[in-house]
PDB file of C-alpha atoms in Angstrom:
ATOM      1  CA  MET U   3      64.752  45.307  55.320  1.00 84.00           C
ATOM      2  CA  LYS U   4      63.208  42.509  54.572  1.00 89.00           C
ATOM      3  CA  THR U   5      64.443  39.876  52.056  1.00 90.00           C
ATOM      4  CA  LYS U   6      62.634  39.306  48.695  1.00 87.00           C
ATOM      5  CA  SER U   7      63.834  37.397  45.615  1.00 91.00           C
ATOM      6  CA  ILE U   8      61.965  38.542  42.031  1.00 90.00           C
ATOM      7  CA  ARG U   9      62.267  37.177  38.515  1.00 95.00           C
ATOM      8  CA  ILE U  10      64.194  40.211  36.922  1.00 94.00           C
ATOM      9  CA  PRO U  11      63.761  41.126  32.866  1.00 96.00           C
ATOM     10  CA  LYS U  12      66.548  41.465  30.828  1.00 97.00           C
ATOM     11  CA  ASP U  13      66.042  45.250  30.115  1.00 97.00           C
ATOM     12  CA  MET U  14      65.588  45.450  33.911  1.00 96.00           C
ATOM     13  CA  MET U  15      68.988  44.242  34.636  1.00 97.00           C
ATOM     14  CA  ASP U  16      70.419  46.162  32.149  1.00 97.00           C
ATOM     15  CA  ALA U  17      69.071  49.212  34.201  1.00 96.00           C
ATOM     16  CA  ILE U  18      70.339  48.126  36.720  1.00 97.00           C
ATOM     17  CA  GLU U  19      73.778  47.329  35.217  1.00 97.00           C
ATOM     18  CA  LEU U  20      73.389  51.271  34.340  1.00 98.00           C
ATOM     19  CA  VAL U  21      72.730  52.401  37.345  1.00 97.00           C
ATOM     20  CA  GLU U  22      75.689  50.617  38.818  1.00 97.00           C
ATOM     21  CA  LYS U  23      77.778  51.600  36.425  1.00 97.00           C
ATOM     22  CA  GLU U  24      77.330  55.276  36.412  1.00 97.00           C
ATOM     23  CA  GLU U  25      76.955  55.908  39.783  1.00 97.00           C
ATOM     24  CA  ARG U  26      80.239  52.991  41.248  1.00 97.00           C
ATOM     25  CA  ILE U  27      77.497  51.389  43.454  1.00 97.00           C
ATOM     26  CA  GLU U  28      76.604  47.900  44.068  1.00 97.00           C
ATOM     27  CA  GLU U  29      73.627  45.560  42.163  1.00 95.00           C
ATOM     28  CA  SER U  30      71.795  46.112  45.611  1.00 94.00           C
ATOM     29  CA  THR U  31      71.520  49.347  46.079  1.00 96.00           C
ATOM     30  CA  ALA U  32      71.057  50.210  42.534  1.00 97.00           C
ATOM     31  CA  ARG U  33      67.812  48.387  42.319  1.00 96.00           C
ATOM     32  CA  ARG U  34      66.860  50.194  45.658  1.00 96.00           C
ATOM     33  CA  LYS U  35      67.657  53.152  43.706  1.00 97.00           C
ATOM     34  CA  LEU U  36      65.646  52.625  41.026  1.00 97.00           C
ATOM     35  CA  ILE U  37      62.517  50.635  43.256  1.00 96.00           C
ATOM     36  CA  ARG U  38      62.415  54.218  45.633  1.00 97.00           C
ATOM     37  CA  ILE U  39      62.526  56.550  41.985  1.00 97.00           C
ATOM     38  CA  GLY U  40      59.998  54.085  41.075  1.00 97.00           C
ATOM     39  CA  PHE U  41      58.086  55.154  44.025  1.00 98.00           C
ATOM     40  CA  GLU U  42      58.140  58.689  43.754  1.00 97.00           C
ATOM     41  CA  THR U  43      57.296  58.581  40.586  1.00 97.00           C
ATOM     42  CA  TYR U  44      53.663  56.832  41.141  1.00 98.00           C
ATOM     43  CA  THR U  45      53.449  58.923  44.268  1.00 97.00           C
ATOM     44  CA  GLY U  46      53.634  61.778  42.246  1.00 96.00           C
ATOM     45  CA  ASN U  47      51.326  60.963  39.921  1.00 95.00           C
ATOM     46  CA  LEU U  48      49.168  59.506  42.694  1.00 96.00           C
ATOM     47  CA  TYR U  49      49.199  63.413  44.351  1.00 95.00           C
ATOM     48  CA  LYS U  50      49.280  65.253  41.212  1.00 93.00           C
ATOM     49  CA  GLN U  51      45.933  62.613  40.456  1.00 93.00           C
ATOM     50  CA  GLY U  52      43.908  64.070  43.326  1.00 91.00           C
ATOM     51  CA  LYS U  53      44.296  60.546  44.528  1.00 95.00           C
ATOM     52  CA  ILE U  54      45.850  61.358  48.687  1.00 95.00           C
ATOM     53  CA  THR U  55      46.955  64.416  49.827  1.00 93.00           C
ATOM     54  CA  LEU U  56      50.487  66.095  50.546  1.00 93.00           C
ATOM     55  CA  ARG U  57      50.314  64.590  53.979  1.00 94.00           C
ATOM     56  CA  GLU U  58      49.934  61.165  52.445  1.00 96.00           C
ATOM     57  CA  ALA U  59      52.248  61.247  49.848  1.00 97.00           C
ATOM     58  CA  ALA U  60      54.772  62.635  53.002  1.00 96.00           C
ATOM     59  CA  ARG U  61      53.825  59.994  55.619  1.00 98.00           C
ATOM     60  CA  LEU U  62      54.260  56.986  52.010  1.00 98.00           C
ATOM     61  CA  LEU U  63      57.361  58.186  51.359  1.00 98.00           C
ATOM     62  CA  ASN U  64      58.990  59.103  55.160  1.00 98.00           C
ATOM     63  CA  LEU U  65      59.071  62.299  54.094  1.00 97.00           C
ATOM     64  CA  SER U  66      58.286  66.017  55.644  1.00 95.00           C
ATOM     65  CA  GLN U  67      55.835  67.715  53.487  1.00 93.00           C
ATOM     66  CA  ILE U  68      57.953  70.458  52.535  1.00 93.00           C
ATOM     67  CA  GLU U  69      60.945  67.804  51.104  1.00 96.00           C
ATOM     68  CA  THR U  70      57.718  66.131  49.338  1.00 95.00           C
ATOM     69  CA  MET U  71      56.890  69.319  47.651  1.00 93.00           C
ATOM     70  CA  ASN U  72      60.189  70.010  46.722  1.00 95.00           C
ATOM     71  CA  LEU U  73      61.023  66.080  45.235  1.00 96.00           C
ATOM     72  CA  PHE U  74      57.575  66.810  43.585  1.00 95.00           C
ATOM     73  CA  LEU U  75      58.615  70.152  41.882  1.00 94.00           C
ATOM     74  CA  ASP U  76      61.740  69.027  40.745  1.00 95.00           C
ATOM     75  CA  LEU U  77      59.663  65.074  39.616  1.00 94.00           C
ATOM     76  CA  GLY U  78      57.786  68.305  37.341  1.00 93.00           C
ATOM     77  CA  ILE U  79      54.630  68.268  39.339  1.00 91.00           C
ATOM     78  CA  LYS U  80      53.529  71.215  40.799  1.00 84.00           C
ATOM     79  CA  GLY U  81      50.185  70.111  42.621  1.00 74.00           C
ATOM     80  CA  ASN U  82      46.567  69.550  42.478  1.00 69.00           C
ATOM     81  CA  LEU U  83      45.114  72.705  43.317  1.00 64.00           C
ATOM     82  CA  ASP U  84      44.069  74.952  40.987  1.00 62.00           C
ATOM     83  CA  ALA U  85      43.025  78.558  41.581  1.00 65.00           C
ATOM     84  CA  SER U  86      39.535  78.082  42.347  1.00 68.00           C
ATOM     85  CA  ASP U  87      40.623  75.764  45.205  1.00 60.00           C
ATOM     86  CA  VAL U  88      42.434  78.146  46.727  1.00 62.00           C
ATOM     87  CA  LEU U  89      39.678  80.709  46.640  1.00 68.00           C
ATOM     88  CA  VAL U  90      37.446  78.960  48.464  1.00 68.00           C
ATOM     89  CA  SER U  91      40.187  78.445  50.786  1.00 67.00           C
ATOM     90  CA  LEU U  92      41.375  82.190  51.139  1.00 71.00           C
ATOM     91  CA  ASP U  93      37.225  83.019  51.576  1.00 76.00           C
ATOM     92  CA  ARG U  94      36.917  79.824  54.633  1.00 75.00           C
ATOM     93  CA  PHE U  95      40.077  81.200  56.410  1.00 73.00           C
ATOM     94  CA  VAL U  96      39.091  85.421  55.930  1.00 77.00           C
ATOM     95  CA  THR U  97      35.572  84.165  57.129  1.00 72.00           C
ATOM     96  CA  LYS U  98      36.806  82.996  59.939  1.00 63.00           C
TER      97      LYS U  98
END
């Protein structure tokens, strides 16, 4: 794990302190937790917009594809396929 030094605005420090209190964890753990949540959300949005695949998202998050899909479902991200994409895939599967 790398050590980085960053400037954190007061409102973000307040958020970190809230997480520390609520979860009874150390400040460094609260920071890592909030960074992870932000990265998961950011990655989920990239997936939702079709900018990355589920496989790419799973690799970035260091999770399996099933774990990634479950995480995205928990975040309210249902996927980036519509009915026409599914029908095209099924048609390719049937014709081969």
